[in-house]
PDB file of C-alpha atoms in Angstrom:
ATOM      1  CA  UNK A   1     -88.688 -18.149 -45.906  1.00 37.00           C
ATOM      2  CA  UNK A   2     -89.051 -15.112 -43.949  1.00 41.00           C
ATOM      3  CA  UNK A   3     -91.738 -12.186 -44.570  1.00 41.00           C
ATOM      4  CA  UNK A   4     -91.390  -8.541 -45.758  1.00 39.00           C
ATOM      5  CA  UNK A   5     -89.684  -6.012 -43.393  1.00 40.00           C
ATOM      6  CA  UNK A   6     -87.678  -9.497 -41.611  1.00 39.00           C
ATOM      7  CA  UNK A   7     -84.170  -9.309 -42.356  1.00 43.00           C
ATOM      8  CA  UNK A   8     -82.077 -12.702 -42.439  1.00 46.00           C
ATOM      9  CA  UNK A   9     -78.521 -12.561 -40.748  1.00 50.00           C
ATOM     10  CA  UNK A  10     -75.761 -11.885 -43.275  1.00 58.00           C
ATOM     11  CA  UNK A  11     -73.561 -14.592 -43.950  1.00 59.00           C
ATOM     12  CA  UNK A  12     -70.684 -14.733 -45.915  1.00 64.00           C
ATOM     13  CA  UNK A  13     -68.650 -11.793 -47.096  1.00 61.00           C
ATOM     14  CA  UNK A  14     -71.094  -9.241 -46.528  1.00 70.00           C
ATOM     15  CA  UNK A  15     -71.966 -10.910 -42.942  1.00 67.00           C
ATOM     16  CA  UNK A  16     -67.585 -10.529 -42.200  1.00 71.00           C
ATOM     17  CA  UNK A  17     -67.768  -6.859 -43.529  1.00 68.00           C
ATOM     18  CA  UNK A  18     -71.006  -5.464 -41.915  1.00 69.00           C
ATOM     19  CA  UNK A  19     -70.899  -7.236 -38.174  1.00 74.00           C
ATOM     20  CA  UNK A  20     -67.234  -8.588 -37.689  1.00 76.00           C
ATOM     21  CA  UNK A  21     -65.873  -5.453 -38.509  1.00 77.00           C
ATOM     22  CA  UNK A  22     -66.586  -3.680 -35.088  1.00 79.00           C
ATOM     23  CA  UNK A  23     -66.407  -4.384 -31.788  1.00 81.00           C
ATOM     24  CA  UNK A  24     -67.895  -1.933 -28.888  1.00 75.00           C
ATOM     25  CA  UNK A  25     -68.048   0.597 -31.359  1.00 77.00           C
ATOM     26  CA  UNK A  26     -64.378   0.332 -32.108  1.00 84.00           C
ATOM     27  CA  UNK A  27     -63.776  -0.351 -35.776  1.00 81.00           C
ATOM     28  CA  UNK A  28     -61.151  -3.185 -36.354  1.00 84.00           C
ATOM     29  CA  UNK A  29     -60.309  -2.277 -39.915  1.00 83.00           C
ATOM     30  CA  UNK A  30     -58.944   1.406 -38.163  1.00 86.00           C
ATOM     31  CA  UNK A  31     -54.924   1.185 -37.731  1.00 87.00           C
ATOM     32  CA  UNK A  32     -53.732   3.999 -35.769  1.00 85.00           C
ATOM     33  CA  UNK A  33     -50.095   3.012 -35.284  1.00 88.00           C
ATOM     34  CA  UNK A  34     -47.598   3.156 -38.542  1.00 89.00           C
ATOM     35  CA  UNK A  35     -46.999  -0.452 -38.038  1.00 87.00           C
ATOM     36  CA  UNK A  36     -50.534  -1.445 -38.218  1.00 84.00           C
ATOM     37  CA  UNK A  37     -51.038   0.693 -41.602  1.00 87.00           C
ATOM     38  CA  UNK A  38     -47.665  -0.928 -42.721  1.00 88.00           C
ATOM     39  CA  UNK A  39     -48.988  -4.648 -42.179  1.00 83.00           C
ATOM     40  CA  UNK A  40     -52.276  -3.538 -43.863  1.00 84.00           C
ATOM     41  CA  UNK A  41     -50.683  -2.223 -46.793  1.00 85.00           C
ATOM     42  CA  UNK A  42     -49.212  -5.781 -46.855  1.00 83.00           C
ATOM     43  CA  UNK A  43     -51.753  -7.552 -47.124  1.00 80.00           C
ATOM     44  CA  UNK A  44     -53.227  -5.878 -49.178  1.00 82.00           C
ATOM     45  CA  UNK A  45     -50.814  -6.529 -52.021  1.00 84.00           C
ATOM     46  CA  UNK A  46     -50.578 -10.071 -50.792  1.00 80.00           C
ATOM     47  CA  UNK A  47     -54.329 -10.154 -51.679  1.00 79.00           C
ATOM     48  CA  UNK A  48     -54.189  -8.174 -55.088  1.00 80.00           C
ATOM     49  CA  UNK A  49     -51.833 -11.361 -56.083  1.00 78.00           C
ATOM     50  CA  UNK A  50     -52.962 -14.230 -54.451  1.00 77.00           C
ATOM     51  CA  UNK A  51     -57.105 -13.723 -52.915  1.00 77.00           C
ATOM     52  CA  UNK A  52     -58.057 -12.695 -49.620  1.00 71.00           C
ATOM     53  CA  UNK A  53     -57.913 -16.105 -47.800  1.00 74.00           C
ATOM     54  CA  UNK A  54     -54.028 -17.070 -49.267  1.00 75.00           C
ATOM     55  CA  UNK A  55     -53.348 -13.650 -47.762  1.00 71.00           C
ATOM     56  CA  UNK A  56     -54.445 -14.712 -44.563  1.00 74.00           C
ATOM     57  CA  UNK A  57     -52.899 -17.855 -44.397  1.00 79.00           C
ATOM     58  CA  UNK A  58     -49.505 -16.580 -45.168  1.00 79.00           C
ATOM     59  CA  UNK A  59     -50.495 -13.750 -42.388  1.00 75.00           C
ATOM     60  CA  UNK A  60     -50.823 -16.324 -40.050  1.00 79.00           C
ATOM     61  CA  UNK A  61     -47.860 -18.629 -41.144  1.00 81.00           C
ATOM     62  CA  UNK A  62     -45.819 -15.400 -40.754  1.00 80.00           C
ATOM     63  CA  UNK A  63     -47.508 -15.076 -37.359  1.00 77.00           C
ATOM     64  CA  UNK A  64     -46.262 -18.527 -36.230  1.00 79.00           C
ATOM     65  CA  UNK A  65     -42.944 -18.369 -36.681  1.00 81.00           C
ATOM     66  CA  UNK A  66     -43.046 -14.685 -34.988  1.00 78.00           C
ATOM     67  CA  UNK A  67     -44.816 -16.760 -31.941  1.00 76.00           C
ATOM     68  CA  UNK A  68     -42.063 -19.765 -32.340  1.00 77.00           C
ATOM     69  CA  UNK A  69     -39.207 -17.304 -32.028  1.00 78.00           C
ATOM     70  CA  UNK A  70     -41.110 -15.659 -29.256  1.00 73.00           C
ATOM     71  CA  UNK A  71     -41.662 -18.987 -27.185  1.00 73.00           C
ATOM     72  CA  UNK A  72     -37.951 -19.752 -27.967  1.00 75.00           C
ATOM     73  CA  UNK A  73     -36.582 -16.387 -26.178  1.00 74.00           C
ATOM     74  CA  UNK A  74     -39.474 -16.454 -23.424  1.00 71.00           C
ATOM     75  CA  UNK A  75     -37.788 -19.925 -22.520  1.00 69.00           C
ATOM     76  CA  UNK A  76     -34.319 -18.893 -22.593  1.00 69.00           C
ATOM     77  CA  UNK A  77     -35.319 -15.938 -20.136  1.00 65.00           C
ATOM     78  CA  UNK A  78     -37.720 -18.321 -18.189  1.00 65.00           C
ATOM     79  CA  UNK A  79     -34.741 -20.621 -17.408  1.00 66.00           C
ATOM     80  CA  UNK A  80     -32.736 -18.069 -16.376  1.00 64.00           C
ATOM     81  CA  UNK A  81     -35.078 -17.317 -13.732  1.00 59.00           C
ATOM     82  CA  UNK A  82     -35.529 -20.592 -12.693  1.00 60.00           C
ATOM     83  CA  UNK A  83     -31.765 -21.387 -13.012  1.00 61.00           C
ATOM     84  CA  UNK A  84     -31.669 -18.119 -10.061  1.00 55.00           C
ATOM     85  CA  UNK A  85     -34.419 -19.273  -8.287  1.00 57.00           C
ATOM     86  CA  UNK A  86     -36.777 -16.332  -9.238  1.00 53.00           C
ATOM     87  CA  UNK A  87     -40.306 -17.308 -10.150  1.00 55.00           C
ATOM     88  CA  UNK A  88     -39.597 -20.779  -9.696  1.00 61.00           C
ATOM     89  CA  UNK A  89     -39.360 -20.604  -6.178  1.00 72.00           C
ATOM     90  CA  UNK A  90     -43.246 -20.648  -6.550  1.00 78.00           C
ATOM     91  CA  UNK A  91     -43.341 -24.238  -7.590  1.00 84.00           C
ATOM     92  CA  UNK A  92     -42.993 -26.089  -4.744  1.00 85.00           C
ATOM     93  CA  UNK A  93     -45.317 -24.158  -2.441  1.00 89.00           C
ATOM     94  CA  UNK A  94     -47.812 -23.970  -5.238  1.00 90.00           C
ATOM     95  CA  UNK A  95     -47.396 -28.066  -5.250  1.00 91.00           C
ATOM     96  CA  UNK A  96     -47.666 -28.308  -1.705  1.00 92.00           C
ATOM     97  CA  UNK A  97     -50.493 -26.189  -1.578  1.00 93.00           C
ATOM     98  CA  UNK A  98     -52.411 -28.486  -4.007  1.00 93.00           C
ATOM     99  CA  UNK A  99     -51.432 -31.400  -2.043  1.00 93.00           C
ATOM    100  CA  UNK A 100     -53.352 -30.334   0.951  1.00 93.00           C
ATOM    101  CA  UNK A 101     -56.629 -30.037  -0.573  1.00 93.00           C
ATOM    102  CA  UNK A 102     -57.006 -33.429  -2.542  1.00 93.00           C
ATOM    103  CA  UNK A 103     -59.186 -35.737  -2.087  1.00 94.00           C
ATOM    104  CA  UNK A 104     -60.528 -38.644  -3.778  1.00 93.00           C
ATOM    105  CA  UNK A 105     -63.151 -37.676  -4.724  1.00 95.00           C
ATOM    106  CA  UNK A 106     -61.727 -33.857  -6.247  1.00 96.00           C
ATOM    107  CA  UNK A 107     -59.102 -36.116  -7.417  1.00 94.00           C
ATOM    108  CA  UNK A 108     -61.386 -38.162 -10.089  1.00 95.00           C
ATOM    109  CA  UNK A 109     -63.552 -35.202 -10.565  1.00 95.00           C
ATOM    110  CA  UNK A 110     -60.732 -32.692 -11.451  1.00 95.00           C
ATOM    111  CA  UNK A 111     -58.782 -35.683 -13.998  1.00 94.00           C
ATOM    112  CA  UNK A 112     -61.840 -36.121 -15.861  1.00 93.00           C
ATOM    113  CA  UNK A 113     -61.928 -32.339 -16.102  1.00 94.00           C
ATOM    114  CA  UNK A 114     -58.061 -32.175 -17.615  1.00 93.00           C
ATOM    115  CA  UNK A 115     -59.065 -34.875 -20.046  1.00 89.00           C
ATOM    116  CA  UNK A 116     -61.262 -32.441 -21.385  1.00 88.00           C
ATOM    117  CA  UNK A 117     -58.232 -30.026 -22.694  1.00 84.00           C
ATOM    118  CA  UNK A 118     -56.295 -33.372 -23.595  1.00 82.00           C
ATOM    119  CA  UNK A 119     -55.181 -34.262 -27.240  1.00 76.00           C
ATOM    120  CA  UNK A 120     -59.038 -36.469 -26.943  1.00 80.00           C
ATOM    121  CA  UNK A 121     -61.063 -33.740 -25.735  1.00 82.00           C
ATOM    122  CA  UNK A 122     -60.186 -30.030 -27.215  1.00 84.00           C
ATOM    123  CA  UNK A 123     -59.760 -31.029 -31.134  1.00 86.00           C
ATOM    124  CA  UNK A 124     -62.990 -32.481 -30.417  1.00 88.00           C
ATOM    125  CA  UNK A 125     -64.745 -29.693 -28.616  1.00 87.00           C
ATOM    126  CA  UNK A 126     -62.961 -26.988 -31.062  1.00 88.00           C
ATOM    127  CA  UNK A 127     -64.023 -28.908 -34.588  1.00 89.00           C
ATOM    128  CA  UNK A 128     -67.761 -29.226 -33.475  1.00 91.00           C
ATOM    129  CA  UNK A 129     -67.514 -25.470 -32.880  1.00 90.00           C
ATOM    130  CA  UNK A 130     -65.466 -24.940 -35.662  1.00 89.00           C
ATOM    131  CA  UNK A 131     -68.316 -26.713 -37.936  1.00 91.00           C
ATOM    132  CA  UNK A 132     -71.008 -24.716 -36.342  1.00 90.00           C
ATOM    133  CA  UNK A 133     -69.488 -21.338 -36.582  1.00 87.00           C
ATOM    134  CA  UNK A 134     -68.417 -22.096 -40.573  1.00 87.00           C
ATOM    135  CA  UNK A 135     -71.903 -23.310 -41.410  1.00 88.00           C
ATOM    136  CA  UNK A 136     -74.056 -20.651 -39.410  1.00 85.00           C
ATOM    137  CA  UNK A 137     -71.853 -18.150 -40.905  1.00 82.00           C
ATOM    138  CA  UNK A 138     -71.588 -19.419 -44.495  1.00 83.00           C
ATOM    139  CA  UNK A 139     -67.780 -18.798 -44.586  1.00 83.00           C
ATOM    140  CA  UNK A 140     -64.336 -20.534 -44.156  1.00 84.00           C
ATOM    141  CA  UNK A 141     -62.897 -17.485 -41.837  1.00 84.00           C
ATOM    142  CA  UNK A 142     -63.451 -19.996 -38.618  1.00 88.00           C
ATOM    143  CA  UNK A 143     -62.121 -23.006 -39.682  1.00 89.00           C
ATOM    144  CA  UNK A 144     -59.052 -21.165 -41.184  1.00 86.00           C
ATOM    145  CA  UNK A 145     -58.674 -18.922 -38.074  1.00 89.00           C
ATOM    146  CA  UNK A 146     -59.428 -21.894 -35.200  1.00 91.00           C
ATOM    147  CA  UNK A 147     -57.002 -24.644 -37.530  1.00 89.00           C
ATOM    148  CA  UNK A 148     -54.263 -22.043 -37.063  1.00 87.00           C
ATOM    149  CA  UNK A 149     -54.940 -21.048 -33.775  1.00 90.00           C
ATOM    150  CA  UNK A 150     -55.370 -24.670 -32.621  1.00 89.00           C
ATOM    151  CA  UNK A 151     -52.332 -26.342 -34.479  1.00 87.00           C
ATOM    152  CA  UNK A 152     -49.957 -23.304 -33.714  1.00 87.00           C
ATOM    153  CA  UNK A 153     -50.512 -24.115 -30.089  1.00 88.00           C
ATOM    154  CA  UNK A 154     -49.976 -27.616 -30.911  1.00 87.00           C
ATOM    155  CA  UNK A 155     -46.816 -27.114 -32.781  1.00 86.00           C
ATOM    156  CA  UNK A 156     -45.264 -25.071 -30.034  1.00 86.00           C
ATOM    157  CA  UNK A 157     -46.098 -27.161 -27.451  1.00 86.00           C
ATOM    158  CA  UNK A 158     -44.398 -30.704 -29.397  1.00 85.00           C
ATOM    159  CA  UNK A 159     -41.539 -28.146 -29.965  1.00 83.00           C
ATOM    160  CA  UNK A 160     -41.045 -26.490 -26.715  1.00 80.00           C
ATOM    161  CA  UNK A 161     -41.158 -29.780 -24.899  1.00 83.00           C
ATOM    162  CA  UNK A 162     -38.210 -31.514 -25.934  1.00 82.00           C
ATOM    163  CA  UNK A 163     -36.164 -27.973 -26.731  1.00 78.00           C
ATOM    164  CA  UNK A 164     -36.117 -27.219 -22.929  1.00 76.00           C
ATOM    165  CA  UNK A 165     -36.515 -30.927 -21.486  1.00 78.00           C
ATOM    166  CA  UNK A 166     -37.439 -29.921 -18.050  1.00 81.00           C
ATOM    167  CA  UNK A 167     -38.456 -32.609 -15.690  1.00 84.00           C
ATOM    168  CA  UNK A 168     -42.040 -32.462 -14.209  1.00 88.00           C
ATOM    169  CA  UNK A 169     -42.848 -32.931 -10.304  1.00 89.00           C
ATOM    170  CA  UNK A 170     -41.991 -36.743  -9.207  1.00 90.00           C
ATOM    171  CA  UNK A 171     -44.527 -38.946  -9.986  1.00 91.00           C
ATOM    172  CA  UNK A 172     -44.682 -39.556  -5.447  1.00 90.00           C
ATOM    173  CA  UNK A 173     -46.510 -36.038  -6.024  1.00 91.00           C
ATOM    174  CA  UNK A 174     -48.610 -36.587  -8.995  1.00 91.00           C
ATOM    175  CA  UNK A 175     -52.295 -38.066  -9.086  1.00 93.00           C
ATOM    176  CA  UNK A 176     -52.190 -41.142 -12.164  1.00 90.00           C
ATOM    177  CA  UNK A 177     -52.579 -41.658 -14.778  1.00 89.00           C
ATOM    178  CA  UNK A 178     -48.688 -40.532 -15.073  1.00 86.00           C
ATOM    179  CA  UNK A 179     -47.550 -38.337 -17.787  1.00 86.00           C
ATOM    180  CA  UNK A 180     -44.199 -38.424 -18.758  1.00 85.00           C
ATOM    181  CA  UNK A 181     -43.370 -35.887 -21.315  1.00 86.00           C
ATOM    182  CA  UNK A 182     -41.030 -33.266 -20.464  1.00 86.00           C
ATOM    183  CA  UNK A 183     -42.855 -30.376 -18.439  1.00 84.00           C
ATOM    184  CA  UNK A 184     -42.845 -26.965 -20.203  1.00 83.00           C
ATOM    185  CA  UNK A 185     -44.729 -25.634 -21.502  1.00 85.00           C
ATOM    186  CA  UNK A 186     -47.760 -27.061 -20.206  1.00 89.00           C
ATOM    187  CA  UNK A 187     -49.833 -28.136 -23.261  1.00 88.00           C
ATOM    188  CA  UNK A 188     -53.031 -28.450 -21.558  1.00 91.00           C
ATOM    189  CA  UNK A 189     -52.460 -24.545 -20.740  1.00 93.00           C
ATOM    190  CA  UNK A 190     -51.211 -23.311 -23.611  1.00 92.00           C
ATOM    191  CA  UNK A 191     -53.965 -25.282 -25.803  1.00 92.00           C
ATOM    192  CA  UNK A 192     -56.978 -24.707 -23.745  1.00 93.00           C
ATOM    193  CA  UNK A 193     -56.314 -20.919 -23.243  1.00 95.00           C
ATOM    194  CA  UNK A 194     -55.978 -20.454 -27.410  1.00 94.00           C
ATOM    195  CA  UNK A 195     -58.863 -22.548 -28.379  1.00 93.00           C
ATOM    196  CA  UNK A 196     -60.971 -20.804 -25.622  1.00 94.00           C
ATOM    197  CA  UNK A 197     -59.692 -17.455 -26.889  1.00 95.00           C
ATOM    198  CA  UNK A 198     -60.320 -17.431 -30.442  1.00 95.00           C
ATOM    199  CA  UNK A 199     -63.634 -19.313 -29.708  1.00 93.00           C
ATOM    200  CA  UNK A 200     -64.698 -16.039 -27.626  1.00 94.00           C
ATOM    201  CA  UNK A 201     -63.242 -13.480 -30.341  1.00 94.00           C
ATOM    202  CA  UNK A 202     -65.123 -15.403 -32.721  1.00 92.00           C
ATOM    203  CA  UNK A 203     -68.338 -15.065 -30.737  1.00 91.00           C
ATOM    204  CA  UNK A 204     -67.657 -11.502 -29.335  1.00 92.00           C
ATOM    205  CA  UNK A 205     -67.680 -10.502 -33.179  1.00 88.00           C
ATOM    206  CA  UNK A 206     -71.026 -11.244 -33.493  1.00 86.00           C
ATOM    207  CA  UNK A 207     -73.179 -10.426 -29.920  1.00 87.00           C
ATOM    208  CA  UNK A 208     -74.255  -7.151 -29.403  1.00 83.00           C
ATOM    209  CA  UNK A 209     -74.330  -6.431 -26.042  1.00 88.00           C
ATOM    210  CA  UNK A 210     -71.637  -5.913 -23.703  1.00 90.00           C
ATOM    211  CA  UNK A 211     -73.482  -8.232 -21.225  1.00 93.00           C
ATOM    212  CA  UNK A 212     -72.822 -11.023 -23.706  1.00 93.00           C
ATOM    213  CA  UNK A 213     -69.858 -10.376 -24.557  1.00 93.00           C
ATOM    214  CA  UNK A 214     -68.400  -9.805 -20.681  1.00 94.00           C
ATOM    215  CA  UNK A 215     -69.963 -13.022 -20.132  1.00 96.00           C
ATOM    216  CA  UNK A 216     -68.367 -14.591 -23.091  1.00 95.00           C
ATOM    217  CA  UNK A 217     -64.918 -13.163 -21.879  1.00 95.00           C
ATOM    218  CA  UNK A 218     -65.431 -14.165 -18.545  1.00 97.00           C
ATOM    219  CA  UNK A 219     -66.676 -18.222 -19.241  1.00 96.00           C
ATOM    220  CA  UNK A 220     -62.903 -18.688 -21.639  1.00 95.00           C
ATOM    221  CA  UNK A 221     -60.961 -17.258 -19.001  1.00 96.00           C
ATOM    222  CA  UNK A 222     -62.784 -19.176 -16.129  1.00 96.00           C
ATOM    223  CA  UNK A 223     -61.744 -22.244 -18.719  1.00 96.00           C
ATOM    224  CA  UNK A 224     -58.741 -21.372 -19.115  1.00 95.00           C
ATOM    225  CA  UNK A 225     -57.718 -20.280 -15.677  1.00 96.00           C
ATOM    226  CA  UNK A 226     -58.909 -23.525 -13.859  1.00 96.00           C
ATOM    227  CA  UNK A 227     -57.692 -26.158 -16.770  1.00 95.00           C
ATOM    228  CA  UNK A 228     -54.255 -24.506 -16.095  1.00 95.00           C
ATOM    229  CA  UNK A 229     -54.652 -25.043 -12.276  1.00 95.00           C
ATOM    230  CA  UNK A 230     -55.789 -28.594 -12.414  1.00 95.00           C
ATOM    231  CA  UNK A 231     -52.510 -29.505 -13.661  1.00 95.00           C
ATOM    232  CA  UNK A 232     -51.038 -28.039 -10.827  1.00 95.00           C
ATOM    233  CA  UNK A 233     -53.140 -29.836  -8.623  1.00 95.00           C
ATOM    234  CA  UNK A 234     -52.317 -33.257 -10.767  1.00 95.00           C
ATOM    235  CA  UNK A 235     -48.933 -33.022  -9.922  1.00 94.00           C
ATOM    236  CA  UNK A 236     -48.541 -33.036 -13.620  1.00 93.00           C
ATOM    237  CA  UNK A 237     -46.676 -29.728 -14.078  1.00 92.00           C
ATOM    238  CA  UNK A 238     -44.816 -26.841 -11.708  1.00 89.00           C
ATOM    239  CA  UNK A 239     -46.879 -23.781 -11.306  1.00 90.00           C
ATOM    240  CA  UNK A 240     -44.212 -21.905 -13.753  1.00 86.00           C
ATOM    241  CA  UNK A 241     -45.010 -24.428 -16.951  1.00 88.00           C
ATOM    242  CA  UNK A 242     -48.600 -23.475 -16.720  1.00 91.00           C
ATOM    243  CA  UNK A 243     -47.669 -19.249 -16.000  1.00 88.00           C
ATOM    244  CA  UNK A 244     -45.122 -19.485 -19.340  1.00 85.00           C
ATOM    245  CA  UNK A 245     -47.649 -21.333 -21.458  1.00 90.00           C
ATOM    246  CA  UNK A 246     -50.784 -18.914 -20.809  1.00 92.00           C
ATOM    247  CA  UNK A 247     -48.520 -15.948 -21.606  1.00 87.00           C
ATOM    248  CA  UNK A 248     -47.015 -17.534 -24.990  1.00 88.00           C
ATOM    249  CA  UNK A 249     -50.708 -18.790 -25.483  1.00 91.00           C
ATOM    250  CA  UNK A 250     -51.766 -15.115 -25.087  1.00 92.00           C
ATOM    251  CA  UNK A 251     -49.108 -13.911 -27.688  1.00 87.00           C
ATOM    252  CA  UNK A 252     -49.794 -16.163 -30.079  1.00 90.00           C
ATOM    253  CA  UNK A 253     -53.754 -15.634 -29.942  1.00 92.00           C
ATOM    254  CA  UNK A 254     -52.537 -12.135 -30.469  1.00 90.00           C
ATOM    255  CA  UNK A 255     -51.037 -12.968 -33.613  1.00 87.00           C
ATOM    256  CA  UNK A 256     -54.162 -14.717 -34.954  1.00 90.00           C
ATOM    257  CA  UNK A 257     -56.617 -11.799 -34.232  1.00 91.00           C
ATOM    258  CA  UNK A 258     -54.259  -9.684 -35.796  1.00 89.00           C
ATOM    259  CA  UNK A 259     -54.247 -11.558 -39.020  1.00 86.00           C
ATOM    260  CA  UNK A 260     -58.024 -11.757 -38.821  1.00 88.00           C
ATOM    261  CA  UNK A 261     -58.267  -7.968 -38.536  1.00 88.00           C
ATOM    262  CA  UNK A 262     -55.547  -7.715 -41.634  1.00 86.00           C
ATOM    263  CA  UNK A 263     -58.143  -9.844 -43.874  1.00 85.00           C
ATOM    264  CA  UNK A 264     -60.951  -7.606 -42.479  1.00 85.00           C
ATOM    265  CA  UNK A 265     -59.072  -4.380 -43.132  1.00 86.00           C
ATOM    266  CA  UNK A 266     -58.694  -5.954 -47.106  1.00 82.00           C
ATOM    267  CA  UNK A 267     -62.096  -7.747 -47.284  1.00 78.00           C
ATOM    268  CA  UNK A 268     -63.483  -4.231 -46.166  1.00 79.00           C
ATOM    269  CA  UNK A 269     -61.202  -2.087 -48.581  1.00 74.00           C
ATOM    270  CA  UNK A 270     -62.587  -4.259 -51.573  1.00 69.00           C
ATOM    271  CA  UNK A 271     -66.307  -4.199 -50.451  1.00 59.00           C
ATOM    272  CA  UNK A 272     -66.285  -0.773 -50.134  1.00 62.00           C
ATOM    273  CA  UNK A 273     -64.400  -0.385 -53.544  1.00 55.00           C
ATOM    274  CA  UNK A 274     -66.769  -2.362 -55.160  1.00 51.00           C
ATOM    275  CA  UNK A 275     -69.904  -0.943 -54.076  1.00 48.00           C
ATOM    276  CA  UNK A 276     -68.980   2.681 -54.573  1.00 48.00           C
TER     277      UNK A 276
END
């Protein structure tokens, strides 16, 4: 019960239209390029026929195969390079480098940290969020957007493993337990930089300040950044699996918050239309 003159938070539809809709003063349902008003034309007919929320999902579906095809020519390209000796010739150093700063006691601290972005530890971490942000904000918009974001990942991980096949350091330079799935991309990566991302776009569409939201920024990338480097201090992957999954993981997150801004641009549209 609150008292006269105390405003509750909006939730729902009218809490998506009224806070999610900008961001620093820039308005996420503006589309400046042609594209952009193309795509929200789009969905906008895709919503006319089917509801907001089918539009999105088929946004995103759409989205994942653009990501899929995107992983698929990254990888071609990225073993070209390595098949040259370009980036690749990081690898080894970068695995060396590693080697001279474990100890045992790093050594158990950073694998409990991995397990955290593990197959155990992020669906657990992102459905407890997931569940919080859906509840506090009265709508299915998280648990749609962090599903897709979080089982895209997944699926292009289980994909791009066995497509490219590539062998991961020898197990002489790895800490155990052992993995022995092929090596790229590195899911870990890939997984923890997604779920960390749309987490933080979730939250940045909702604090006010830019304190909050630099520090929101700053705490996924610091997750990001160091679960990709434990696995190159594991031994677990080369240096190049974990630089080729954080920039698929960055396209694909791309794709998601572009969907999300499609169903804003519509949900917006038809608020507006409705009120006038």
């Amino acid at each position: 019960m609150t008292t006269e003159g105390q405003k509750q938070p909006e939730a729902g539809v009218q809490g998506e239209v009224s806070q999610d809709r900008f961001v620093a003063g820039q308005d996420l349902t503006r589309w400046k390029s042609p594209i952009g008003r193309t795509l929200a034309r789009g969905a906008e007919w895709i919503t006319r026929l089917l509801g907001p929320y089918a539009a999105l999902i088929i946004t995103l579906v759409v989205g994942l195969a653009v990501a899929l095809s995107l992983a698929l020519v990254f990888g071609e390209v990225y073993e070209s390079v390595t098949e040259a000796n370009g980036v690749a010739g990081l690898d080894h150093p970068a695995l060396d480098a590693a080697k001279t700063v474990r100890s045992p006691a790093l050594d158990v601290a950073i694998t409990a940290y991995t397990n955290i972005g593990g197959t155990v530890g992020m669906p657990i971490i992102a459905v407890v969020i997931m569940i919080f942000l859906a509840v506090r904000r009265k709508s299915w918009t998280p648990v749609i957007l962090m599903l897709a974001a979080g089982l895209g990942s997944l699926l292009i991980t289980v994909l791009g493993k066995p497509l490219f096949g590539r062998t991961r350091p020898d197990l002489a330079d790895a800490i155990p337990p052992y993995e022995h799935s092929p090596s790229f991309p590195s899911g870990h990566s890939l997984n923890s930089l997604v779920i960390a991302g749309i987490v933080a776009y979730l939250v940045i569409l909702r604090v006010k300040t830019l304190r909050a939201r630099v520090i929101t920024v700053a705490v996924a990338a610091a997750f990001a950044i160091t679960m990709g480097l434990s696995r190159v201090y594991l031994g677990h992957h080369w240096l190049t699996d974990v630089l080729a999954a954080w920039a698929i993981g960055i396209s694909w997150l791309a794709l998601v918050i572009t969907a999300h801004r499609l169903y804003l641009t519509v949900r917006t549209r038809r608020h507006t239309a409705v009120v006038s």
